[in-house]
mmCIF file of C-alpha atoms in Angstrom:
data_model
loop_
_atom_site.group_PDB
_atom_site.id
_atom_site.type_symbol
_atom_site.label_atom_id
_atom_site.label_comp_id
_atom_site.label_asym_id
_atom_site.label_seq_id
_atom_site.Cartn_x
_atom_site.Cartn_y
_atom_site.Cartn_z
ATOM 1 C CA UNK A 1340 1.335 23.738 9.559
ATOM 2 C CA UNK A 1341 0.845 22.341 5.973
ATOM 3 C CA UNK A 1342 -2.042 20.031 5.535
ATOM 4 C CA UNK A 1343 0.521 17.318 4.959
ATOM 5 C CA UNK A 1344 2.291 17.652 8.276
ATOM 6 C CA UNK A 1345 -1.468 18.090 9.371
ATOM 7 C CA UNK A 1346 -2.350 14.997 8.134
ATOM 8 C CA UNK A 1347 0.867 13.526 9.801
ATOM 9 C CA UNK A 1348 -0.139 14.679 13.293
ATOM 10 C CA UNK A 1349 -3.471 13.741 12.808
ATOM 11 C CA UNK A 1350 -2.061 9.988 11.617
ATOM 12 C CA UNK A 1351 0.256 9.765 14.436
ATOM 13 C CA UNK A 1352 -2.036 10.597 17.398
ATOM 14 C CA UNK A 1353 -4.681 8.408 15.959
ATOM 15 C CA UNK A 1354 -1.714 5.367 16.183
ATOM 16 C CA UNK A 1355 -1.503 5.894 19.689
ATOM 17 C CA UNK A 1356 -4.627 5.897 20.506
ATOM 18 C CA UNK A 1357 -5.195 2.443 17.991
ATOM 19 C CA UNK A 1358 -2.488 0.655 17.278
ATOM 20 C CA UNK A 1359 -4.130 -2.696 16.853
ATOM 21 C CA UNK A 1360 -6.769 -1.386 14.610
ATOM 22 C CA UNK A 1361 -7.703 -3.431 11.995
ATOM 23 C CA UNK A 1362 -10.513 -4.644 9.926
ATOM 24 C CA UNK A 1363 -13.486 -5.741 12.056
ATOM 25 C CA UNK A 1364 -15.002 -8.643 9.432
ATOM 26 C CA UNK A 1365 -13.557 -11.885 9.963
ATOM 27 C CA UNK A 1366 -12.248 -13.575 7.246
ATOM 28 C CA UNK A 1367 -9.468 -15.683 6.225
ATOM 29 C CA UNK A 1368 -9.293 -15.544 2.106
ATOM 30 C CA UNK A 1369 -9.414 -12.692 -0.244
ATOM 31 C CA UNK A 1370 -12.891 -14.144 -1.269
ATOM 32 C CA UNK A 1371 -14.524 -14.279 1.933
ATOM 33 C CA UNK A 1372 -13.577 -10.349 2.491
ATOM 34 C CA UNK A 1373 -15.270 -9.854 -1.003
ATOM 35 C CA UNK A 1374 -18.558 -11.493 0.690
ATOM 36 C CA UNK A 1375 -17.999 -9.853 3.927
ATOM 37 C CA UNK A 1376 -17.843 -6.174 2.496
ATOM 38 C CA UNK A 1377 -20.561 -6.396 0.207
ATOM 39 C CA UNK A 1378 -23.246 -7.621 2.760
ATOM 40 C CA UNK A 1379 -21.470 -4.741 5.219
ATOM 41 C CA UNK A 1380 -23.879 -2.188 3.234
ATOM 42 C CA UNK A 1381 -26.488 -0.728 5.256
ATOM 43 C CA UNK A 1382 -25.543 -3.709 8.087
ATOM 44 C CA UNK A 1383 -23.052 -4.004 11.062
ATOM 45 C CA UNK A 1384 -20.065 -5.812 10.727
ATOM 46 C CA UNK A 1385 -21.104 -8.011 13.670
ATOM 47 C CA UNK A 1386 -24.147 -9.477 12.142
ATOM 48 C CA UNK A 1387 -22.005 -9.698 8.651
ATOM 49 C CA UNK A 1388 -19.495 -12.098 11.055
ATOM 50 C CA UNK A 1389 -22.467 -13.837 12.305
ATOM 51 C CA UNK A 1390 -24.344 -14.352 8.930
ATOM 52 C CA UNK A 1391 -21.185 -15.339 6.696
ATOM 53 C CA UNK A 1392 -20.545 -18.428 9.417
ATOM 54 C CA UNK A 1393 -24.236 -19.607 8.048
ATOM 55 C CA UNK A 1394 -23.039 -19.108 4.306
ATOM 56 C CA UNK A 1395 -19.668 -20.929 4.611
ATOM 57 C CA UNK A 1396 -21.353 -23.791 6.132
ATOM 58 C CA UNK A 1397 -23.301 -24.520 2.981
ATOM 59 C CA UNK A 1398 -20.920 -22.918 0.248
ATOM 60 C CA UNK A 1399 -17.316 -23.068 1.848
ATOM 61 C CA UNK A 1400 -15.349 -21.989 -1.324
ATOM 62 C CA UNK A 1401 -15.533 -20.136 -4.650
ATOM 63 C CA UNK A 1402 -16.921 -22.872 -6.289
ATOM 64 C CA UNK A 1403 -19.481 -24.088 -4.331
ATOM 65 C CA UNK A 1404 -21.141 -20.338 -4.122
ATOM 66 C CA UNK A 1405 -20.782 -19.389 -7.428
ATOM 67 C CA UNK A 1406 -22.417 -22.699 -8.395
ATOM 68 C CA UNK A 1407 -25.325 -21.634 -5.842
ATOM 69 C CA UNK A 1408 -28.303 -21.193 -6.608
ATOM 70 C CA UNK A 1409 -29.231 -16.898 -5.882
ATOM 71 C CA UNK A 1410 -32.410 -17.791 -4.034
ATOM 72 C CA UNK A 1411 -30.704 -19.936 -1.811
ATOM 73 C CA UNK A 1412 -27.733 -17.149 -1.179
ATOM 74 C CA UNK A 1413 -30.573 -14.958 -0.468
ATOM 75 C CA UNK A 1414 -31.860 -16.805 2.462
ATOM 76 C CA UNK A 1415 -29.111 -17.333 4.651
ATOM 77 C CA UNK A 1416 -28.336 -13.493 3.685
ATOM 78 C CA UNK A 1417 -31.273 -11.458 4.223
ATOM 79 C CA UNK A 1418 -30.996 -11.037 7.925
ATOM 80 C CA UNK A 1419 -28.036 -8.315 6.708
ATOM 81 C CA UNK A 1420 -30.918 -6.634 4.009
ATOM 82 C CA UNK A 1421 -31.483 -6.079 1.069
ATOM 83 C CA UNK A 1422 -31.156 -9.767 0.292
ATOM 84 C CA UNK A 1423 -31.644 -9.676 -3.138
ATOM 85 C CA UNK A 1424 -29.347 -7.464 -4.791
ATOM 86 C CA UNK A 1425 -26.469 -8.750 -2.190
ATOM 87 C CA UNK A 1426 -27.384 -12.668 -3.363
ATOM 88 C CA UNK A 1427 -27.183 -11.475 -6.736
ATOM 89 C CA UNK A 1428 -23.804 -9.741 -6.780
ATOM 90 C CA UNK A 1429 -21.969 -12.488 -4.501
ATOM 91 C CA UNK A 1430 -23.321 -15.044 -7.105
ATOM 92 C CA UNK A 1431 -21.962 -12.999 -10.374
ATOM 93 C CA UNK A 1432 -18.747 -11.941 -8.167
ATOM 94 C CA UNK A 1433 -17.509 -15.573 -7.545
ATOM 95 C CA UNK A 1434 -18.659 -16.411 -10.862
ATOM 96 C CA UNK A 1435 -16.280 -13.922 -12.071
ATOM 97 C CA UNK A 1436 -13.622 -15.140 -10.031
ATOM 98 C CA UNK A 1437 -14.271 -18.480 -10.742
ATOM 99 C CA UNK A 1438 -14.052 -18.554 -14.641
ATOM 100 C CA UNK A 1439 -12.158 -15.713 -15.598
ATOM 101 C CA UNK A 1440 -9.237 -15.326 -12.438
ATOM 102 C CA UNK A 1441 -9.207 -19.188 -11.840
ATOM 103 C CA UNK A 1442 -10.868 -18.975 -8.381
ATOM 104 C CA UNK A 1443 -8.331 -16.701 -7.069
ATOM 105 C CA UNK A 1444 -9.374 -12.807 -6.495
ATOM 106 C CA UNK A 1445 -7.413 -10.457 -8.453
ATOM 107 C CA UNK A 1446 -4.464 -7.936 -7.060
ATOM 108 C CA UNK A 1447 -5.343 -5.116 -9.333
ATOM 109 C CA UNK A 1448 -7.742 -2.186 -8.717
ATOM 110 C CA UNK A 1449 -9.357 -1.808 -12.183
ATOM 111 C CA UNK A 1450 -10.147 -5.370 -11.959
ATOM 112 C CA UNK A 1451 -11.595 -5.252 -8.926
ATOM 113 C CA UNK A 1452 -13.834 -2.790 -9.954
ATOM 114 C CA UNK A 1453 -15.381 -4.957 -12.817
ATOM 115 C CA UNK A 1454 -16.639 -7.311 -10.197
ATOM 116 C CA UNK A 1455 -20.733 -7.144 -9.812
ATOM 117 C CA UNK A 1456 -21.119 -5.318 -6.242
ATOM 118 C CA UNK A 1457 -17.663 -4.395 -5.899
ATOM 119 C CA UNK A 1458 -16.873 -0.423 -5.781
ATOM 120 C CA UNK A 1459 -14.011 1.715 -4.743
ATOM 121 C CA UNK A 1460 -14.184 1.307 -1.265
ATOM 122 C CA UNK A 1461 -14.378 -2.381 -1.241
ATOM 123 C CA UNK A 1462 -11.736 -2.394 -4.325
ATOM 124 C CA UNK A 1463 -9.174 -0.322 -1.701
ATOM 125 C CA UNK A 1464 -10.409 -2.541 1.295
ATOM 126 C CA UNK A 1465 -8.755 -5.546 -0.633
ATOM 127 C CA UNK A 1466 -6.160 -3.771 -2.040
ATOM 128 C CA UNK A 1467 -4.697 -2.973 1.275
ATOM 129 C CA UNK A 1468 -6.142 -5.313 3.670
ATOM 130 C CA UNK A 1469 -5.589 -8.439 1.100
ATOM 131 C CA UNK A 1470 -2.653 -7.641 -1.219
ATOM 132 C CA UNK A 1471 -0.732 -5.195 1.502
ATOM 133 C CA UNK A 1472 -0.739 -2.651 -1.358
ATOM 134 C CA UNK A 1473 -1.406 1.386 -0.938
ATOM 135 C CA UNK A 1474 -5.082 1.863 -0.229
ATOM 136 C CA UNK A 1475 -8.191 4.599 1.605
ATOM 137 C CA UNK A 1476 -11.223 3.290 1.970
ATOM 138 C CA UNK A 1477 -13.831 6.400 2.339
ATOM 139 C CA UNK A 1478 -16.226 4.667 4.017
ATOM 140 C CA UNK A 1479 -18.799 6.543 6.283
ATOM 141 C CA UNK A 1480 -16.656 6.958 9.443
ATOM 142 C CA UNK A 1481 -13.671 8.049 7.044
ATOM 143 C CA UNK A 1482 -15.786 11.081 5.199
ATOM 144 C CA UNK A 1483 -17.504 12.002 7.931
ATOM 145 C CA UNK A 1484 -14.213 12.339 10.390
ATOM 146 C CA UNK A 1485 -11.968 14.111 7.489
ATOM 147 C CA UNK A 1486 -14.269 16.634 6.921
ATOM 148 C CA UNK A 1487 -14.939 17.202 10.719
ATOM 149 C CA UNK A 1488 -11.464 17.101 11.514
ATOM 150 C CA UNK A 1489 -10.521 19.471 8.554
ATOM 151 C CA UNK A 1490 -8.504 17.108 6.571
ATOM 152 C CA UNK A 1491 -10.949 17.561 3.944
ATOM 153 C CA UNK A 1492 -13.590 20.668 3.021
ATOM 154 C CA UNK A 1493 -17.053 20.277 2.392
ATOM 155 C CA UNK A 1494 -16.253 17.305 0.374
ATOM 156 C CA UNK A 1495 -19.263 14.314 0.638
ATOM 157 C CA UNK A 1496 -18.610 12.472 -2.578
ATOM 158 C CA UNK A 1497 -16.520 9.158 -1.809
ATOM 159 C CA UNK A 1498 -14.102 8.920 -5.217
ATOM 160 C CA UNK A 1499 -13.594 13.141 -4.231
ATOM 161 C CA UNK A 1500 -12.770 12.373 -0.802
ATOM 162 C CA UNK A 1501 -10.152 9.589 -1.511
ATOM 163 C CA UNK A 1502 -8.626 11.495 -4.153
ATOM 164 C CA UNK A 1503 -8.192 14.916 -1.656
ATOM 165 C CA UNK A 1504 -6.546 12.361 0.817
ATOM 166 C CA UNK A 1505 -4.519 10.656 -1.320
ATOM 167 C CA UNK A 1506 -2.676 13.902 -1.459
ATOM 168 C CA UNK A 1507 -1.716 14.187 1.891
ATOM 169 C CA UNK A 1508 -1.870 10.970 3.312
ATOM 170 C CA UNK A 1509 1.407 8.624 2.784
ATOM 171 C CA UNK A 1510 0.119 5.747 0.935
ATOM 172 C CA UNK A 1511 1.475 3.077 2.849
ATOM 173 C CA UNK A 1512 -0.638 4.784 5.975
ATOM 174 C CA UNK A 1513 -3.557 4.405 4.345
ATOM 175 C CA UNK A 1514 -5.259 1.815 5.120
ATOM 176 C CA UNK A 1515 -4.467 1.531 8.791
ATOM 177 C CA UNK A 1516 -5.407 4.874 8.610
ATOM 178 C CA UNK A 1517 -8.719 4.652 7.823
ATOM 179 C CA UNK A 1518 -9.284 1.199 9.699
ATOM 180 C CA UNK A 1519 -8.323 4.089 12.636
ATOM 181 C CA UNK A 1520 -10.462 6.663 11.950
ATOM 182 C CA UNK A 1521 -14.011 3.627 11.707
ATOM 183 C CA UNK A 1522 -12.493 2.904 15.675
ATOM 184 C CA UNK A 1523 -12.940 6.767 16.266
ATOM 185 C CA UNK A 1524 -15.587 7.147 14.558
ATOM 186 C CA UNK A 1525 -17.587 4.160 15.985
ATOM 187 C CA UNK A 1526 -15.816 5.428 20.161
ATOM 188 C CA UNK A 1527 -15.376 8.963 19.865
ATOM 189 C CA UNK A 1528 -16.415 11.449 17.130
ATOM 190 C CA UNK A 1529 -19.718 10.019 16.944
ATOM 191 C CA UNK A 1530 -22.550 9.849 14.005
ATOM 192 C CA UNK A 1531 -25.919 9.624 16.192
ATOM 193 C CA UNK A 1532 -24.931 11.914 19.038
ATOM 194 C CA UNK A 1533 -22.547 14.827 19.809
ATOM 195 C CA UNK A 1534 -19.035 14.241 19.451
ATOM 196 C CA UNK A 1535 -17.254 13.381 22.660
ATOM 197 C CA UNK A 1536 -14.771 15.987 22.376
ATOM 198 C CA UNK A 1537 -13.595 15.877 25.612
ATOM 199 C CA UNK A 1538 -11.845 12.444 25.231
ATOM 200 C CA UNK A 1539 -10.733 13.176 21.879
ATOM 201 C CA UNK A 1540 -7.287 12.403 20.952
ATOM 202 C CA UNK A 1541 -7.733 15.317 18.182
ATOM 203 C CA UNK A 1542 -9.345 18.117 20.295
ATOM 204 C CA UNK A 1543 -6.912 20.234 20.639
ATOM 205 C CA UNK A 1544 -5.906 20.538 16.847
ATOM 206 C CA UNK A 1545 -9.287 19.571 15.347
ATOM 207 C CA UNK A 1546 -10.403 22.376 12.988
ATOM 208 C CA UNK A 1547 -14.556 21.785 13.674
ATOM 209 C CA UNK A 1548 -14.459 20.658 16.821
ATOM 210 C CA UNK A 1549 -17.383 18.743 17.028
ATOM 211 C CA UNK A 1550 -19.166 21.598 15.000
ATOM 212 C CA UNK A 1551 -20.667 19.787 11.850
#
């Protein structure tokens, strides 16, 4: 088996096993998912949903929060940590968006990128969850499972890992793919304890086997 038809196996079992996956912050405009992601670092996705509720009460468009003043961001914020830096690169973000894309987020990568707070993985989140367009987001759950599963070798660096798997992954699977493998990774083929191997959907063809 080549690692593409690997990587094909590994995409179709996973689709079985998740077909409704998707991403687990609410939001309902491109902007909102810019807010949600960033304050996502080093938090859970279900205090981001609770925390963002607070925010759009006060600031409920691009406008009003880039016109915010940081210390004020940072308050209803810091429950998620490290309030600061997250206040201060949601204020420059919709700034950004506000005076130089007309309030709207933009469609393309490389612009993304030049948002304050806004790196590869969040550029890809948007890219595919946003703008339906080709995207992997190597988040935690996604480097972690690639390199257990053996999609991947050794490899810990983000960019490294999403350039490895955009060479065997389909790029319109992407995204759902890696939506997929946070549901795994979060149910199954676990961070803080062993890997439930038993139950896994990949057992049988996984290359560590729950061996890190």
């Amino acid at each position: 088996m080549t690692k593409e038809e690997f990587a094909l196996e590994v995409i179709e079992r996973l689709k079985k096993e998740y077909p409704d996956a998707g991403c687990t912050l609410d939001y309902d405009q491109a902007w909102k998912l810019l807010v949600s992601v960033r304050l996502a670092a080093q938090c859970t996705d279900e205090r981001v949903n609770v925390i963002v509720e607070k925010l759009y009460e006060k600031y409920p468009d691009v406008d009003a929060l880039a016109e915010a003043p940081v210390e004020e961001i940072e308050k209803i914020v810091r429950p998620c940590g490290l309030g600061k830096s997250k206040a201060r690169d949601i204020s420059g973000c919709m700034k950004m968006i506000k005076e130089e894309y007309n309030g709207k987020v933009p469609d393309d990568f490389n612009a993304l990128l030049k948002l304050p707070g806004v790196g590869r993985k969040s550029a890809n989140l948007i890219m595919g969850d946003v703008f339906g367009k080709p995207a992997i987001v190597t988040d935690t759950h996604c480097i972690r499972l690639t390199n257990r599963i053996g999609l991947v070798e050794g490899i810990k660096e983000p960019k490294k890992v999403e350039m490895a798997l955009w060479k065997i992954i389909p790029p319109e699977e992407g995204s759902d793919f890696c939506h997929r493998l946070v549901f795994h990774g979060r149910d199954v083929c676990t961070a803080r304890t062993k890997p439930h191997c038993e139950r896994c959907c990949l057992a049988d063809i996984c290359q560590k086997n729950g061996v890190e």
